[in-house]
XYZ file of C-alpha atoms in Angstrom:
633
model
C -43.490 21.685 -31.281
C -43.265 17.896 -31.880
C -41.898 15.520 -29.244
C -38.175 14.906 -28.994
C -36.737 11.712 -30.436
C -36.262 10.069 -27.038
C -39.847 10.949 -26.046
C -41.138 9.356 -29.243
C -39.108 6.238 -28.410
C -40.593 6.104 -24.912
C -44.167 6.345 -26.245
C -43.390 3.622 -28.796
C -42.079 1.326 -26.052
C -45.231 1.941 -23.988
C -47.288 0.856 -26.997
C -45.116 -2.279 -27.435
C -45.752 -3.122 -23.786
C -49.481 -3.135 -24.627
C -50.392 -0.276 -22.327
C -51.737 2.040 -25.049
C -53.153 1.448 -28.516
C -51.489 2.379 -31.807
C -53.934 5.231 -32.314
C -53.262 6.654 -28.844
C -49.508 6.438 -29.384
C -49.795 8.264 -32.738
C -52.022 10.877 -31.139
C -49.507 11.558 -28.331
C -46.593 11.648 -30.777
C -48.430 14.017 -33.090
C -49.592 16.421 -30.373
C -48.702 20.040 -31.158
C -48.144 20.840 -27.473
C -44.637 21.121 -26.070
C -44.165 18.385 -23.449
C -41.192 18.060 -21.127
C -40.006 14.697 -19.902
C -41.836 15.044 -16.588
C -45.003 16.241 -18.342
C -44.968 13.246 -20.693
C -44.552 10.845 -17.755
C -47.392 12.567 -15.883
C -49.636 12.312 -18.976
C -48.990 8.598 -19.459
C -49.406 7.787 -15.770
C -52.490 9.888 -15.054
C -54.441 9.555 -18.298
C -53.432 6.033 -19.327
C -52.886 4.294 -15.963
C -49.173 3.430 -16.208
C -47.317 2.719 -12.961
C -43.910 4.152 -12.089
C -42.159 0.856 -12.724
C -43.910 0.404 -16.104
C -42.673 3.867 -17.064
C -39.185 2.834 -15.889
C -39.256 -0.262 -18.128
C -40.354 1.759 -21.137
C -37.726 4.442 -20.511
C -34.963 1.864 -20.034
C -35.834 0.148 -23.316
C -35.860 3.503 -25.060
C -32.337 4.382 -23.874
C -30.955 0.845 -24.162
C -30.454 0.125 -20.435
C -31.695 -2.654 -18.163
C -34.404 -1.709 -15.630
C -33.658 -2.368 -11.958
C -36.101 -2.442 -9.045
C -33.943 -0.680 -6.449
C -36.788 -0.805 -3.930
C -35.944 -4.451 -3.213
C -32.192 -3.839 -2.939
C -30.642 -4.325 0.527
C -27.219 -2.899 1.311
C -24.679 -4.916 3.291
C -21.142 -4.430 4.614
C -19.644 -4.900 1.134
C -21.933 -2.471 -0.717
C -19.614 0.514 -0.317
C -16.371 -1.452 -0.600
C -15.559 -0.052 -4.058
C -17.429 3.249 -3.914
C -17.494 5.479 -0.873
C -20.965 6.103 0.518
C -20.510 9.889 0.454
C -19.560 9.692 -3.219
C -22.707 7.657 -3.936
C -24.962 10.133 -2.117
C -23.374 13.093 -3.859
C -23.767 11.558 -7.337
C -27.029 9.680 -6.687
C -25.605 6.341 -7.769
C -26.332 3.010 -6.057
C -23.496 0.415 -6.178
C -24.992 -2.998 -6.852
C -21.823 -5.087 -6.914
C -19.148 -6.673 -9.092
C -19.835 -9.039 -12.008
C -16.490 -10.361 -13.137
C -14.371 -7.262 -13.717
C -17.398 -4.988 -14.262
C -18.814 -2.558 -11.698
C -22.632 -2.601 -11.723
C -24.401 0.568 -10.564
C -27.960 1.906 -10.655
C -28.632 5.476 -11.850
C -31.806 7.525 -12.278
C -30.645 9.858 -15.063
C -29.411 7.876 -18.076
C -28.253 11.036 -19.885
C -25.751 12.203 -17.238
C -22.648 10.462 -18.580
C -20.380 12.410 -16.213
C -21.578 10.234 -13.299
C -20.637 7.046 -15.167
C -17.221 8.527 -15.984
C -16.587 9.472 -12.354
C -17.517 5.956 -11.208
C -15.174 4.478 -13.787
C -12.296 6.731 -12.709
C -12.857 5.895 -9.039
C -13.182 2.124 -9.371
C -10.871 1.730 -12.395
C -13.311 -0.791 -13.779
C -15.735 -0.929 -16.690
C -19.127 0.337 -15.510
C -22.450 -1.343 -16.317
C -25.348 1.031 -15.614
C -28.874 -0.017 -14.676
C -31.848 2.337 -14.659
C -33.774 2.744 -11.410
C -36.234 5.213 -9.904
C -34.644 8.215 -8.214
C -36.794 7.723 -5.142
C -35.661 4.121 -4.719
C -31.980 5.068 -5.136
C -32.267 7.700 -2.416
C -34.047 5.210 -0.185
C -31.300 2.641 -0.760
C -28.571 5.139 0.082
C -30.281 6.234 3.310
C -31.675 2.841 4.331
C -31.376 2.648 8.133
C -31.220 -1.143 7.989
C -27.995 -1.081 5.964
C -25.169 -2.558 7.967
C -22.868 0.418 8.269
C -19.866 0.313 10.544
C -19.879 3.026 13.217
C -17.698 6.002 12.434
C -15.895 8.403 14.703
C -17.575 11.671 15.490
C -14.477 13.823 14.959
C -13.013 16.405 17.302
C -14.408 19.722 16.073
C -17.229 20.085 18.592
C -15.015 19.036 21.509
C -12.227 21.480 20.603
C -14.811 24.265 20.229
C -16.238 23.423 23.656
C -12.729 23.498 25.134
C -12.170 26.979 23.733
C -15.459 28.137 25.255
C -14.904 26.612 28.696
C -11.186 27.396 28.942
C -10.143 30.635 27.285
C -6.723 29.360 26.332
C -5.213 32.824 26.093
C -6.440 34.029 29.474
C -6.992 31.102 31.790
C -4.108 29.031 33.156
C -4.961 25.367 33.537
C -2.501 24.602 36.293
C -4.851 22.676 38.521
C -4.956 19.286 36.793
C -7.444 17.848 39.278
C -10.050 20.511 38.459
C -9.258 20.505 34.738
C -9.648 16.768 34.272
C -13.202 16.927 35.640
C -14.179 19.375 32.862
C -16.855 17.919 30.594
C -15.012 18.856 27.357
C -11.825 17.189 28.641
C -13.768 14.006 29.415
C -15.346 14.112 25.965
C -11.972 14.716 24.304
C -10.347 11.722 26.052
C -13.258 9.467 25.117
C -13.378 10.776 21.555
C -9.668 10.117 20.988
C -10.069 6.502 22.102
C -13.283 6.003 20.102
C -11.759 7.479 16.950
C -8.730 5.199 17.255
C -10.948 2.163 17.797
C -13.138 2.909 14.769
C -10.016 3.532 12.660
C -8.695 0.062 13.476
C -5.668 1.462 15.293
C -3.409 -0.598 17.545
C -1.780 2.271 19.496
C -2.513 5.868 20.499
C 0.407 8.298 20.957
C -0.019 11.582 22.863
C 3.229 13.532 22.495
C 3.945 16.999 23.944
C 6.061 19.547 22.075
C 7.126 23.112 22.738
C 3.987 24.830 21.433
C 1.350 22.113 21.194
C 0.599 18.447 21.806
C 0.240 15.936 18.988
C -2.132 12.958 18.951
C -1.260 10.134 16.551
C -2.650 6.635 15.986
C -0.946 3.592 14.487
C -3.016 1.874 11.788
C -1.528 -1.138 9.963
C 1.857 -0.322 11.471
C 1.971 3.299 10.241
C 1.453 6.344 12.478
C -1.097 8.930 11.322
C -1.580 12.354 12.892
C -5.120 12.957 14.138
C -5.172 16.060 16.303
C -3.113 18.924 17.740
C -4.148 20.554 21.018
C -2.525 23.345 23.086
C -0.162 22.233 25.826
C -2.379 23.625 28.578
C -5.252 21.449 27.389
C -2.827 18.527 27.006
C -1.983 18.697 30.716
C -5.648 18.294 31.611
C -6.041 15.534 29.003
C -3.135 13.580 30.487
C -4.578 14.013 33.968
C -7.876 12.564 32.726
C -6.112 9.557 31.207
C -4.231 8.981 34.483
C -7.510 9.042 36.412
C -9.043 6.523 33.985
C -6.030 4.196 34.385
C -5.715 4.591 38.202
C -2.328 6.321 38.078
C -0.913 9.009 40.349
C -1.719 12.328 38.629
C 0.716 14.198 40.886
C 3.707 12.071 39.842
C 5.198 13.578 36.697
C 8.873 12.679 37.121
C 8.689 8.891 36.854
C 7.253 6.538 34.203
C 3.987 4.827 35.175
C 2.021 1.868 33.797
C -1.718 1.376 34.070
C -4.791 -0.065 32.423
C -8.113 1.422 31.265
C -11.286 -0.661 31.118
C -13.016 1.611 28.636
C -16.563 0.284 28.990
C -16.622 1.889 32.445
C -16.319 5.333 30.826
C -18.619 5.095 27.796
C -22.148 4.011 26.973
C -21.191 2.943 23.462
C -20.776 -0.779 22.699
C -16.971 -0.638 22.720
C -15.513 -3.500 24.728
C -11.797 -2.682 24.801
C -9.033 -2.349 27.359
C -6.072 -0.011 26.980
C -2.568 -0.644 28.303
C -1.301 2.794 29.339
C 2.333 3.861 29.665
C 3.420 7.379 30.648
C 6.962 8.764 30.564
C 8.515 12.177 31.320
C 9.781 13.851 28.132
C 11.571 17.123 27.507
C 8.345 19.119 26.982
C 6.117 17.239 29.431
C 4.674 13.782 29.918
C 4.051 11.573 26.905
C 1.540 8.744 26.818
C 1.188 5.640 24.680
C -1.940 3.478 24.893
C -2.091 -0.008 23.388
C -5.638 -1.003 22.383
C -6.660 -4.529 23.409
C -9.907 -5.445 21.688
C -11.614 -7.992 23.950
C -14.365 -8.629 21.399
C -11.856 -10.079 18.911
C -11.271 -13.796 18.872
C -8.179 -15.710 17.819
C -7.599 -16.595 14.200
C -6.964 -20.115 12.913
C -3.288 -20.777 12.196
C -3.710 -20.884 8.371
C -5.164 -17.339 8.479
C -2.005 -15.919 10.103
C 0.069 -16.090 6.931
C 2.034 -19.317 7.488
C 3.380 -20.860 4.295
C 2.222 -24.507 3.902
C 5.611 -26.053 4.721
C 6.047 -23.799 7.769
C 2.507 -24.503 8.982
C 3.062 -28.258 8.804
C 6.313 -28.042 10.791
C 4.834 -25.624 13.348
C 1.824 -27.857 13.999
C 4.151 -30.815 14.515
C 6.187 -28.808 17.029
C 3.284 -27.521 19.159
C 1.798 -31.006 19.551
C 4.910 -32.502 21.159
C 4.545 -33.657 24.790
C 7.390 -31.527 26.190
C 9.931 -28.937 25.156
C 10.118 -25.183 24.608
C 8.531 -23.182 21.754
C 9.677 -19.557 21.562
C 8.329 -16.665 19.498
C 10.554 -13.672 18.890
C 10.142 -10.284 17.287
C 9.641 -6.628 18.230
C 6.617 -5.227 20.041
C 3.521 -5.346 17.848
C 4.732 -8.110 15.538
C 1.824 -10.462 16.280
C 3.563 -12.837 18.711
C 0.656 -12.939 21.159
C -1.940 -13.640 18.457
C 0.129 -16.538 17.097
C 0.594 -18.028 20.573
C -3.118 -17.751 21.369
C -4.005 -19.327 18.023
C -1.598 -22.200 18.726
C -3.082 -22.753 22.198
C -6.589 -22.575 20.769
C -5.707 -25.306 18.265
C -4.253 -27.715 20.838
C -6.722 -26.820 23.612
C -8.559 -29.923 24.769
C -10.465 -30.950 27.918
C -7.899 -33.697 28.429
C -4.968 -31.322 29.015
C -4.244 -28.637 31.595
C -3.104 -25.245 30.275
C -1.811 -22.451 32.535
C -0.814 -18.988 31.311
C 1.041 -16.128 33.006
C 0.446 -12.848 31.138
C 1.004 -9.132 31.501
C -1.612 -8.136 30.490
C -4.206 -10.777 29.610
C -4.973 -9.738 26.027
C -7.482 -12.433 25.056
C -9.652 -14.685 27.181
C -9.975 -18.210 25.832
C -12.346 -20.867 27.185
C -10.555 -23.771 28.826
C -7.418 -21.790 29.724
C -6.506 -20.835 33.293
C -4.922 -17.397 32.927
C -3.019 -15.383 35.539
C -2.492 -11.607 35.457
C 0.923 -10.456 36.649
C 1.087 -7.931 39.540
C 4.643 -6.688 39.879
C 3.741 -4.292 42.689
C 2.992 -7.211 45.017
C 5.780 -9.458 43.712
C 3.713 -11.584 41.301
C 6.202 -11.861 38.432
C 6.674 -14.337 35.606
C 9.256 -16.249 37.650
C 7.018 -16.589 40.715
C 4.026 -17.544 38.548
C 6.095 -20.175 36.757
C 7.233 -21.706 40.049
C 3.615 -21.835 41.223
C 2.440 -23.447 37.974
C 4.964 -26.272 38.313
C 3.144 -27.351 41.480
C -0.275 -27.354 39.789
C 0.138 -30.357 37.496
C 0.118 -28.498 34.148
C 0.630 -30.051 30.725
C 1.199 -26.779 28.863
C 2.517 -23.486 30.269
C 2.490 -20.111 28.559
C 4.803 -17.405 29.921
C 4.087 -14.000 28.417
C 7.740 -13.005 28.107
C 11.157 -14.190 29.254
C 12.718 -11.000 30.624
C 15.392 -12.084 33.097
C 17.716 -14.910 34.054
C 15.456 -16.298 36.760
C 12.486 -16.665 34.412
C 14.703 -18.129 31.674
C 16.204 -20.782 33.966
C 12.826 -21.846 35.367
C 11.346 -21.982 31.848
C 14.154 -24.233 30.592
C 13.862 -26.470 33.654
C 10.103 -26.761 33.107
C 10.678 -27.788 29.483
C 13.222 -30.414 30.636
C 10.873 -31.916 33.225
C 8.006 -33.043 30.991
C 6.111 -29.783 30.316
C 5.390 -28.002 27.047
C 6.354 -24.351 27.444
C 5.436 -21.418 25.183
C 6.975 -17.982 25.586
C 8.261 -14.888 23.754
C 11.577 -13.053 23.446
C 12.648 -9.767 21.890
C 15.222 -10.684 19.242
C 15.658 -9.801 15.576
C 15.557 -13.315 14.162
C 15.226 -16.950 15.210
C 18.962 -17.851 15.465
C 19.553 -14.748 17.611
C 17.370 -16.301 20.313
C 20.195 -18.690 21.267
C 22.603 -15.804 21.935
C 19.916 -13.967 23.913
C 19.301 -16.945 26.213
C 23.052 -17.456 26.618
C 23.452 -13.793 27.614
C 20.790 -14.364 30.268
C 22.976 -17.051 31.815
C 21.304 -20.223 30.546
C 23.772 -23.030 29.828
C 24.147 -24.008 26.168
C 23.529 -27.717 26.756
C 20.245 -26.889 28.541
C 19.108 -24.718 25.625
C 19.844 -27.412 23.052
C 18.136 -30.090 25.162
C 14.931 -28.131 25.759
C 14.407 -26.180 22.534
C 11.796 -27.506 20.081
C 11.529 -24.543 17.726
C 11.904 -20.769 17.498
C 9.502 -18.732 15.371
C 10.514 -15.188 14.422
C 7.810 -13.062 12.871
C 6.866 -9.628 11.553
C 3.716 -8.013 10.194
C 3.585 -6.536 6.695
C 0.832 -4.473 5.128
C -1.400 -6.223 2.581
C -1.675 -4.485 -0.763
C -5.263 -3.455 -1.536
C -6.776 -6.020 -3.916
C -9.183 -3.452 -5.360
C -6.588 -1.014 -6.712
C -3.251 -2.893 -6.845
C -1.332 -2.576 -10.115
C 0.296 -5.606 -11.812
C 3.731 -5.405 -13.449
C 6.701 -7.549 -14.445
C 9.711 -7.195 -12.108
C 13.061 -6.414 -13.688
C 16.554 -5.320 -12.749
C 17.290 -5.272 -9.027
C 13.802 -6.473 -8.052
C 14.073 -9.549 -10.276
C 17.545 -10.256 -8.904
C 16.269 -10.128 -5.302
C 13.377 -12.462 -6.111
C 15.598 -14.887 -8.002
C 18.174 -15.005 -5.221
C 15.573 -15.514 -2.471
C 13.024 -17.932 -3.998
C 14.465 -18.744 -7.463
C 11.814 -16.598 -9.154
C 12.366 -16.448 -12.930
C 9.381 -14.617 -14.402
C 5.797 -13.704 -13.616
C 3.545 -10.900 -12.443
C 3.787 -9.176 -9.091
C 1.909 -6.129 -7.792
C 2.646 -2.600 -6.643
C 0.439 -0.373 -4.505
C -1.616 2.394 -6.078
C -0.358 5.589 -4.438
C -3.715 7.323 -4.932
C -5.569 4.380 -3.390
C -9.297 3.773 -3.616
C -12.353 3.991 -1.314
C -11.801 0.404 -0.206
C -8.360 1.201 1.287
C -9.162 4.822 2.198
C -6.692 6.110 -0.364
C -3.676 4.343 1.164
C -3.036 1.519 -1.297
C -2.777 -0.989 1.550
C -5.447 -2.638 3.689
C -4.813 -5.019 6.589
C -1.647 -6.889 7.515
C -0.219 -10.384 7.070
C 2.421 -12.240 9.061
C 5.783 -13.459 7.783
C 7.563 -16.198 9.706
C 11.019 -17.701 10.180
C 10.716 -21.155 11.736
C 13.914 -22.696 13.139
C 13.312 -26.261 14.327
C 15.722 -28.349 16.355
C 18.008 -30.748 14.503
C 21.120 -32.818 15.174
C 23.401 -30.259 13.505
C 21.754 -27.360 15.344
C 22.100 -29.085 18.721
C 25.777 -29.708 17.978
C 26.263 -26.057 16.972
C 24.529 -24.757 20.125
C 26.657 -27.015 22.332
C 29.798 -25.737 20.596
C 28.570 -22.157 21.249
C 28.838 -21.159 17.601
C 28.107 -17.588 16.535
C 24.609 -16.561 15.465
C 25.643 -16.308 11.800
C 26.881 -19.920 11.840
C 23.698 -21.131 13.546
C 21.661 -19.328 10.874
C 23.601 -21.139 8.139
C 22.939 -24.479 9.824
C 19.225 -23.682 10.135
C 19.009 -22.588 6.477
C 20.743 -25.789 5.412
C 18.055 -27.658 7.357
C 15.292 -26.047 5.228
C 14.595 -22.903 7.287
C 12.991 -20.081 5.256
C 14.249 -16.739 6.527
C 11.955 -13.769 7.095
C 13.165 -12.255 3.826
C 12.468 -15.457 1.885
C 8.986 -15.718 3.392
C 8.265 -12.093 2.503
C 9.309 -12.799 -1.098
C 6.779 -15.651 -1.207
C 4.121 -13.102 -0.167
C 5.281 -10.763 -2.952
C 5.079 -13.569 -5.501
C 1.557 -14.469 -4.343
C 0.390 -10.860 -4.712
C -0.293 -10.446 -0.997
C 2.100 -7.524 -0.568
C 4.530 -5.414 -2.572
C 8.274 -5.447 -3.063
C 8.499 -1.976 -1.532
C 6.720 -3.055 1.651
C 8.751 -6.271 1.889
C 12.156 -4.582 1.632
C 11.152 -1.829 4.061
C 10.107 -4.470 6.614
C 12.930 -7.018 6.224
C 16.191 -6.343 4.305
C 17.561 -9.036 1.960
C 19.655 -11.831 3.456
C 23.409 -11.457 3.379
C 23.896 -15.189 2.829
C 24.249 -16.551 -0.694
C 22.077 -19.659 -0.755
C 23.942 -21.336 -3.599
C 27.335 -20.774 -1.956
C 25.822 -21.893 1.346
C 24.601 -25.140 -0.228
C 28.059 -25.804 -1.695
C 29.711 -25.072 1.645
C 27.464 -27.469 3.537
C 27.778 -30.129 0.839
C 31.560 -29.904 1.209
C 31.292 -30.032 4.999
C 29.005 -33.046 4.764
C 31.424 -34.772 2.401
C 34.328 -34.090 4.787
C 32.256 -35.348 7.690
C 31.397 -38.521 5.784
C 35.100 -39.073 5.049
C 35.959 -38.580 8.713
C 33.208 -41.004 9.696
C 34.471 -43.546 7.160
C 38.051 -43.187 8.427
C 36.886 -43.520 12.034
C 34.844 -46.576 11.105
C 37.820 -48.100 9.280
C 40.091 -47.357 12.216
C 37.539 -48.871 14.585
C 37.314 -52.007 12.450
C 41.132 -52.259 12.475
C 41.202 -51.973 16.254
C 38.579 -54.732 16.507
C 40.598 -56.995 14.183
C 43.835 -56.440 16.126
C 42.032 -57.113 19.381
C 40.549 -60.306 17.978
C 44.054 -61.472 16.838
C 45.526 -60.716 20.260
C 42.764 -62.692 21.941
C 43.334 -65.579 19.528
C 47.086 -65.580 20.227
C 46.423 -65.446 23.961
C 44.129 -68.493 23.700
C 46.862 -70.401 21.725
C 49.441 -69.620 24.414
C 47.108 -70.762 27.161
C 46.470 -74.095 25.353
C 50.214 -74.871 24.924
C 50.898 -74.105 28.591
C 48.056 -76.345 29.628
C 49.452 -79.236 27.467
C 52.916 -78.914 29.016
C 51.434 -78.933 32.505
C 49.474 -82.113 31.721
C 52.544 -83.901 30.384
C 54.537 -82.922 33.474
C 51.843 -84.278 35.752
C 51.659 -87.563 33.852
C 55.471 -87.971 34.012
C 55.444 -87.358 37.743
């Protein structure tokens, strides 16, 4: 049986490469023996001295592909950004990278078009295939030097060990002290924390219910369920967490706060602390652990999501010699990261910076940081009083929680110190009402305040699978009203996701900011104790972008989606055009009043000048009469 057409093409390409003569090529093509593809390769390599790579070049030319030496390929952290590593191993495809909008991959079987189709469906990009040796592709996929991020080990083995050690149906785990020393319980506690860390989570929630206990983690602001364990095991798990955080395991009726230094309990290179909070719930004790990654450093201010005009104003505010800069927002909105980034930018050997924190989340060189200890009376107020006697230039107070701390903070800002702190309010103008409720006088707030920055965190839309579209209807109306957007392309998240975003459509988070700086009109409004809505109008008139407006800028730039923006911050109630007309009218009325006052003042000056002139004339005539009388006498 003669050779197949592709085999004839391969032999012809070998001849064109100069590895065999024309007669030898004709002889191989005309052989009556039936040769498979592997047999033909073996014949050419053994009898005619071709190497594997020379055979690869000939084969690639025969099928119209480009040869690729995968042996010299080195994987890095971005290799499996578009294609999951498990997918690549299963389909024996090596992702090389992106060239423009094309996905370049290496395959060993050029005739298996189903692999190319699967890659195209997964990446949603045009695929350019290169031909490589199967051995080299396998080596590249299993290369131990490839920089792969560590992954969690899962919970299956630990749960199985728990079932073996504690027969859940027969044994009653009432003795928490003995149960928490069980090896599977220790492994389960460690595995939950490790899994959350590798997932990029910010919080771990352990919540008891009637029949079981649920473990959830918060990744990019969204809670995801990870594990369900029986309540009897949950009691031992909670006891283990209490032991790790130095809490009283016998106290189950009162909330407790503690801290876990995790490197004391694991041999893995995970340098994190966990802020632990327990609380009695209706089905048992619940626990929430906030992960504080000590290996992370602060980000530069431009990387936090500040718009250019906000960044310029914020930098001007934090470099002032004295005053008060406040950050407000809910827990987990990025206030601490922004404050640390600001301190890192202005940190200098020529200034003294003191911080009072609970807890110390990041350690920065050059900063003297103090950990609060409420059990012994070391609170924010007492720390602030101590700092004022230590010649500081800049003071950071972790949070203003009570009237005493608020009053001392304002006094520090009024006595030549720059003070940074945080508050829990919904927006920047609401900070004034919050401080007033704490008992701080309005005139002291207006005199000390430099700026208030409200912020939130929104999920970034995945750049690998986001879908462009033209907004219309209600979406276009919202954009036009907020940032005067007329037309253009924005993006929506892909609900099926991709390997890069783990099928979620979103990856990472970005900050949105509302920066309210002090101005003459704002100071006047604070002193008059105007309502929050009126203060917001004044701030907007003075070029303040609200949280909603800033989020719309992120939508326009393609950083996030309209859906994510609206779910994070609702649209503003204020009509900007009507607001501009209102303030223009107020300004015109104020200018008229000022002109009338100036005219009235000028009239008073003229009348006073006339009266003085008349008085001088009267004095001169009296003096003349007196002189004449004296002369007559």
